mmCIF file of C-alpha atoms in Angstrom:
data_model
loop_
_atom_site.group_PDB
_atom_site.id
_atom_site.type_symbol
_atom_site.label_atom_id
_atom_site.label_comp_id
_atom_site.label_asym_id
_atom_site.label_seq_id
_atom_site.Cartn_x
_atom_site.Cartn_y
_atom_site.Cartn_z
ATOM 1 C CA UNK A 1 -38.066 84.588 83.364
ATOM 2 C CA UNK A 2 -37.138 82.825 86.578
ATOM 3 C CA UNK A 3 -35.230 85.586 88.339
ATOM 4 C CA UNK A 4 -32.089 83.535 88.296
ATOM 5 C CA UNK A 5 -29.177 85.227 86.504
ATOM 6 C CA UNK A 6 -25.868 83.917 85.399
ATOM 7 C CA UNK A 7 -22.674 85.581 84.146
ATOM 8 C CA UNK A 8 -21.013 85.559 81.850
ATOM 9 C CA UNK A 9 -23.221 84.300 79.049
ATOM 10 C CA UNK A 10 -20.373 82.843 77.029
ATOM 11 C CA UNK A 11 -16.707 82.252 77.860
ATOM 12 C CA UNK A 12 -13.712 80.859 75.972
ATOM 13 C CA UNK A 13 -10.743 79.564 77.913
ATOM 14 C CA UNK A 14 -7.574 77.665 77.184
ATOM 15 C CA UNK A 15 -6.807 74.217 78.587
ATOM 16 C CA UNK A 16 -5.091 74.488 81.989
ATOM 17 C CA UNK A 17 -6.648 77.858 82.876
ATOM 18 C CA UNK A 18 -9.088 78.545 85.710
ATOM 19 C CA UNK A 19 -12.596 79.946 85.369
ATOM 20 C CA UNK A 20 -15.149 81.453 87.783
ATOM 21 C CA UNK A 21 -18.895 81.416 86.897
ATOM 22 C CA UNK A 22 -21.441 83.394 88.827
ATOM 23 C CA UNK A 23 -25.103 82.950 89.714
ATOM 24 C CA UNK A 24 -27.679 85.179 91.459
ATOM 25 C CA UNK A 25 -30.496 83.242 92.911
ATOM 26 C CA UNK A 26 -34.188 84.179 92.960
ATOM 27 C CA UNK A 27 -35.192 86.331 95.884
ATOM 28 C CA UNK A 28 -35.998 84.268 98.957
ATOM 29 C CA UNK A 29 -34.217 81.148 97.740
ATOM 30 C CA UNK A 30 -31.502 79.860 100.011
ATOM 31 C CA UNK A 31 -30.394 76.825 98.018
ATOM 32 C CA UNK A 32 -28.324 76.893 94.813
ATOM 33 C CA UNK A 33 -27.442 73.860 92.719
ATOM 34 C CA UNK A 34 -24.959 73.722 89.808
ATOM 35 C CA UNK A 35 -25.239 71.455 86.812
ATOM 36 C CA UNK A 36 -23.023 70.700 83.819
ATOM 37 C CA UNK A 37 -24.754 69.951 80.487
ATOM 38 C CA UNK A 38 -22.675 68.552 77.672
ATOM 39 C CA UNK A 39 -24.017 68.751 74.125
ATOM 40 C CA UNK A 40 -26.873 66.403 73.558
ATOM 41 C CA UNK A 41 -27.040 65.248 77.163
ATOM 42 C CA UNK A 42 -29.221 66.075 80.107
ATOM 43 C CA UNK A 43 -27.789 68.278 82.884
ATOM 44 C CA UNK A 44 -25.496 66.515 85.375
ATOM 45 C CA UNK A 45 -25.512 67.577 89.073
ATOM 46 C CA UNK A 46 -22.211 69.070 90.186
ATOM 47 C CA UNK A 47 -23.025 70.238 93.735
ATOM 48 C CA UNK A 48 -25.505 72.111 95.862
ATOM 49 C CA UNK A 49 -25.135 74.871 98.435
ATOM 50 C CA UNK A 50 -27.578 75.507 101.298
ATOM 51 C CA UNK A 51 -27.013 78.471 103.587
ATOM 52 C CA UNK A 52 -23.402 78.810 102.526
ATOM 53 C CA UNK A 53 -22.463 75.136 103.082
ATOM 54 C CA UNK A 54 -22.005 72.450 100.480
ATOM 55 C CA UNK A 55 -24.979 70.148 100.733
ATOM 56 C CA UNK A 56 -24.293 67.307 98.316
ATOM 57 C CA UNK A 57 -21.928 66.681 95.473
ATOM 58 C CA UNK A 58 -22.100 64.731 92.271
ATOM 59 C CA UNK A 59 -19.386 62.765 90.592
ATOM 60 C CA UNK A 60 -17.073 65.614 89.767
ATOM 61 C CA UNK A 61 -13.358 65.972 90.733
ATOM 62 C CA UNK A 62 -12.146 68.468 93.380
ATOM 63 C CA UNK A 63 -10.989 70.927 90.812
ATOM 64 C CA UNK A 64 -14.697 71.820 90.616
ATOM 65 C CA UNK A 65 -15.419 73.951 93.695
ATOM 66 C CA UNK A 66 -17.996 76.453 94.732
ATOM 67 C CA UNK A 67 -19.053 79.146 97.158
ATOM 68 C CA UNK A 68 -22.297 80.553 98.352
ATOM 69 C CA UNK A 69 -22.432 84.057 99.825
ATOM 70 C CA UNK A 70 -24.632 85.483 102.554
ATOM 71 C CA UNK A 71 -27.002 86.919 99.970
ATOM 72 C CA UNK A 72 -27.292 83.349 98.537
ATOM 73 C CA UNK A 73 -25.514 84.200 95.281
ATOM 74 C CA UNK A 74 -23.013 81.583 94.250
ATOM 75 C CA UNK A 75 -19.824 80.924 92.249
ATOM 76 C CA UNK A 76 -18.558 77.838 90.525
ATOM 77 C CA UNK A 77 -14.827 77.645 90.141
ATOM 78 C CA UNK A 78 -13.076 75.182 87.822
ATOM 79 C CA UNK A 79 -9.265 74.811 87.917
ATOM 80 C CA UNK A 80 -6.941 73.195 85.423
ATOM 81 C CA UNK A 81 -9.552 73.335 82.615
ATOM 82 C CA UNK A 82 -9.754 70.278 80.371
ATOM 83 C CA UNK A 83 -11.283 70.120 76.868
ATOM 84 C CA UNK A 84 -14.090 67.925 78.218
ATOM 85 C CA UNK A 85 -15.109 70.759 80.548
ATOM 86 C CA UNK A 86 -16.641 72.491 77.501
ATOM 87 C CA UNK A 87 -20.375 72.580 78.297
ATOM 88 C CA UNK A 88 -23.322 74.657 79.345
ATOM 89 C CA UNK A 89 -23.167 75.344 83.134
ATOM 90 C CA UNK A 90 -26.485 75.843 84.743
ATOM 91 C CA UNK A 91 -27.327 77.055 88.214
ATOM 92 C CA UNK A 92 -30.699 76.619 89.827
ATOM 93 C CA UNK A 93 -32.168 78.055 92.978
ATOM 94 C CA UNK A 94 -34.854 76.719 95.195
ATOM 95 C CA UNK A 95 -36.821 77.871 98.197
ATOM 96 C CA UNK A 96 -37.090 76.186 101.601
ATOM 97 C CA UNK A 97 -39.615 73.359 101.660
ATOM 98 C CA UNK A 98 -40.242 73.269 97.895
ATOM 99 C CA UNK A 99 -38.660 69.864 97.280
ATOM 100 C CA UNK A 100 -37.058 69.453 93.872
ATOM 101 C CA UNK A 101 -38.801 72.406 92.324
ATOM 102 C CA UNK A 102 -35.824 74.342 91.085
ATOM 103 C CA UNK A 103 -35.622 77.563 89.037
ATOM 104 C CA UNK A 104 -32.833 77.550 86.438
ATOM 105 C CA UNK A 105 -30.847 80.373 85.067
ATOM 106 C CA UNK A 106 -30.023 80.658 81.352
ATOM 107 C CA UNK A 107 -26.582 79.148 81.773
ATOM 108 C CA UNK A 108 -23.039 79.964 80.885
ATOM 109 C CA UNK A 109 -21.599 78.408 77.749
ATOM 110 C CA UNK A 110 -17.955 77.493 78.409
ATOM 111 C CA UNK A 111 -15.629 76.562 75.554
ATOM 112 C CA UNK A 112 -12.209 75.181 76.393
ATOM 113 C CA UNK A 113 -9.719 75.201 73.535
ATOM 114 C CA UNK B 1 -28.079 57.438 86.512
ATOM 115 C CA UNK B 2 -31.676 58.464 85.732
ATOM 116 C CA UNK B 3 -34.286 55.956 86.889
ATOM 117 C CA UNK B 4 -36.988 56.970 84.453
ATOM 118 C CA UNK B 5 -37.426 55.969 80.837
ATOM 119 C CA UNK B 6 -39.009 58.062 78.104
ATOM 120 C CA UNK B 7 -39.332 57.716 74.354
ATOM 121 C CA UNK B 8 -36.513 59.475 72.496
ATOM 122 C CA UNK B 9 -38.834 61.760 70.489
ATOM 123 C CA UNK B 10 -42.458 62.487 69.651
ATOM 124 C CA UNK B 11 -44.335 64.714 67.165
ATOM 125 C CA UNK B 12 -47.569 66.558 67.779
ATOM 126 C CA UNK B 13 -49.755 68.798 65.623
ATOM 127 C CA UNK B 14 -50.221 72.374 66.739
ATOM 128 C CA UNK B 15 -53.517 72.761 68.654
ATOM 129 C CA UNK B 16 -53.764 69.111 69.524
ATOM 130 C CA UNK B 17 -53.121 67.544 72.951
ATOM 131 C CA UNK B 18 -49.608 66.225 73.523
ATOM 132 C CA UNK B 19 -49.391 63.192 75.728
ATOM 133 C CA UNK B 20 -45.868 62.539 76.961
ATOM 134 C CA UNK B 21 -45.292 59.204 78.689
ATOM 135 C CA UNK B 22 -42.821 58.241 81.369
ATOM 136 C CA UNK B 23 -41.986 54.946 83.046
ATOM 137 C CA UNK B 24 -40.722 54.975 86.595
ATOM 138 C CA UNK B 25 -41.196 51.420 87.621
ATOM 139 C CA UNK B 26 -38.701 51.506 90.605
ATOM 140 C CA UNK B 27 -40.135 54.686 92.191
ATOM 141 C CA UNK B 28 -40.312 54.494 95.947
ATOM 142 C CA UNK B 29 -43.234 55.491 98.071
ATOM 143 C CA UNK B 30 -41.900 58.906 99.101
ATOM 144 C CA UNK B 31 -40.685 59.927 95.658
ATOM 145 C CA UNK B 32 -42.487 62.476 93.579
ATOM 146 C CA UNK B 33 -42.582 62.657 89.731
ATOM 147 C CA UNK B 34 -41.295 65.951 88.428
ATOM 148 C CA UNK B 35 -41.474 67.212 84.879
ATOM 149 C CA UNK B 36 -39.154 69.814 83.454
ATOM 150 C CA UNK B 37 -38.621 70.987 79.917
ATOM 151 C CA UNK B 38 -35.735 72.681 78.144
ATOM 152 C CA UNK B 39 -36.274 74.890 75.153
ATOM 153 C CA UNK B 40 -33.219 75.095 72.900
ATOM 154 C CA UNK B 41 -30.291 76.933 74.481
ATOM 155 C CA UNK B 42 -32.262 77.884 77.658
ATOM 156 C CA UNK B 43 -32.223 76.543 81.183
ATOM 157 C CA UNK B 44 -34.647 73.859 82.142
ATOM 158 C CA UNK B 45 -38.134 75.049 83.186
ATOM 159 C CA UNK B 46 -40.197 73.386 85.964
ATOM 160 C CA UNK B 47 -43.576 72.270 84.697
ATOM 161 C CA UNK B 48 -45.403 70.222 87.288
ATOM 162 C CA UNK B 49 -44.973 67.486 89.924
ATOM 163 C CA UNK B 50 -47.036 64.966 91.723
ATOM 164 C CA UNK B 51 -46.924 62.125 94.232
ATOM 165 C CA UNK B 52 -49.957 59.906 93.540
ATOM 166 C CA UNK B 53 -52.837 62.114 92.695
ATOM 167 C CA UNK B 54 -53.421 63.710 89.294
ATOM 168 C CA UNK B 55 -52.269 67.320 89.226
ATOM 169 C CA UNK B 56 -53.112 70.257 86.926
ATOM 170 C CA UNK B 57 -51.708 73.803 86.710
ATOM 171 C CA UNK B 58 -51.674 76.521 84.149
ATOM 172 C CA UNK B 59 -49.054 74.719 81.983
ATOM 173 C CA UNK B 60 -50.053 71.068 82.029
ATOM 174 C CA UNK B 61 -51.769 68.078 83.614
ATOM 175 C CA UNK B 62 -50.052 65.139 85.192
ATOM 176 C CA UNK B 63 -51.701 61.774 85.302
ATOM 177 C CA UNK B 64 -50.049 59.147 87.509
ATOM 178 C CA UNK B 65 -51.117 55.503 87.377
ATOM 179 C CA UNK B 66 -52.525 53.926 90.489
ATOM 180 C CA UNK B 67 -49.432 51.678 90.928
ATOM 181 C CA UNK B 68 -47.249 54.783 90.323
ATOM 182 C CA UNK B 69 -45.054 52.955 87.847
ATOM 183 C CA UNK B 70 -45.784 55.349 85.011
ATOM 184 C CA UNK B 71 -47.173 58.808 84.343
ATOM 185 C CA UNK B 72 -48.243 60.997 81.457
ATOM 186 C CA UNK B 73 -47.730 64.683 81.047
ATOM 187 C CA UNK B 74 -50.496 66.300 79.050
ATOM 188 C CA UNK B 75 -50.135 69.596 77.221
ATOM 189 C CA UNK B 76 -53.818 70.202 76.359
ATOM 190 C CA UNK B 77 -53.346 72.500 73.341
ATOM 191 C CA UNK B 78 -49.829 72.278 72.062
ATOM 192 C CA UNK B 79 -48.232 75.332 70.430
ATOM 193 C CA UNK B 80 -45.067 75.746 68.455
ATOM 194 C CA UNK B 81 -43.441 77.198 71.624
ATOM 195 C CA UNK B 82 -43.924 73.899 73.347
ATOM 196 C CA UNK B 83 -41.212 72.284 71.129
ATOM 197 C CA UNK B 84 -38.550 71.313 73.652
ATOM 198 C CA UNK B 85 -36.857 68.461 75.410
ATOM 199 C CA UNK B 86 -39.051 67.157 78.218
ATOM 200 C CA UNK B 87 -37.563 65.467 81.286
ATOM 201 C CA UNK B 88 -39.363 63.185 83.684
ATOM 202 C CA UNK B 89 -37.495 62.920 87.045
ATOM 203 C CA UNK B 90 -37.979 61.153 90.319
ATOM 204 C CA UNK B 91 -37.441 63.443 93.311
ATOM 205 C CA UNK B 92 -37.989 63.458 97.002
ATOM 206 C CA UNK B 93 -39.602 66.035 99.145
ATOM 207 C CA UNK B 94 -36.399 67.763 100.232
ATOM 208 C CA UNK B 95 -34.289 70.163 98.233
ATOM 209 C CA UNK B 96 -31.979 67.881 96.447
ATOM 210 C CA UNK B 97 -30.275 67.224 93.210
ATOM 211 C CA UNK B 98 -32.256 66.482 90.081
ATOM 212 C CA UNK B 99 -31.078 63.453 88.082
ATOM 213 C CA UNK B 100 -31.766 64.140 84.498
ATOM 214 C CA UNK B 101 -31.811 61.538 81.798
ATOM 215 C CA UNK B 102 -31.611 62.413 78.079
ATOM 216 C CA UNK B 103 -35.272 63.370 78.091
ATOM 217 C CA UNK B 104 -37.724 63.282 75.160
ATOM 218 C CA UNK B 105 -37.767 65.723 72.270
ATOM 219 C CA UNK B 106 -41.245 66.934 71.560
ATOM 220 C CA UNK B 107 -41.672 68.621 68.194
ATOM 221 C CA UNK B 108 -44.885 70.537 67.624
ATOM 222 C CA UNK B 109 -45.660 70.884 63.862
ATOM 223 C CA UNK B 110 -47.765 73.539 62.221
#
């Protein structure tokens, strides 16, 4: 158990819809990163939030957006869902000064039909 | 793209040491080597990291070659629960993105 929680666990959406995924970071962690993991692949970096500001973004279109709240919890929003968005979405939190040591949640499995 | 290379898969007998290799021939002087693993259907789990010295913690040991172009993760007494995909990743000292490759599937057999 890492102390990072994600909700929901599973989600089924239809193409074109919008989805919001949620993440609660481990206590004391002010940085949250989001990753997308397609079946059989390693996780791919979407973006990172540090103290409520976006702090780096991977190669994902603008329809992927996020928020970080004052308590350091975070949301990932995806608009205009496409079939290829079906994946496991992982969030990870990290503490100041700990480098790339990140603590991952269990993920949200999103299926787009 | 990931800058490390790992074998696709490896088998190990339960109770034996598992030695997982990783090549990172283009690693720069300020980059660390991080190891994570992902057990089926769970989020990745941090194992260990190092810069140039060998490191050991309660989970594993990390041996980095003197030229830093490769490293080996050692699980001293593998158990069935160590069956997972293991990722070797280059990372810098700041909080930043992790660049995962496809990793290496370790199967521990009874």
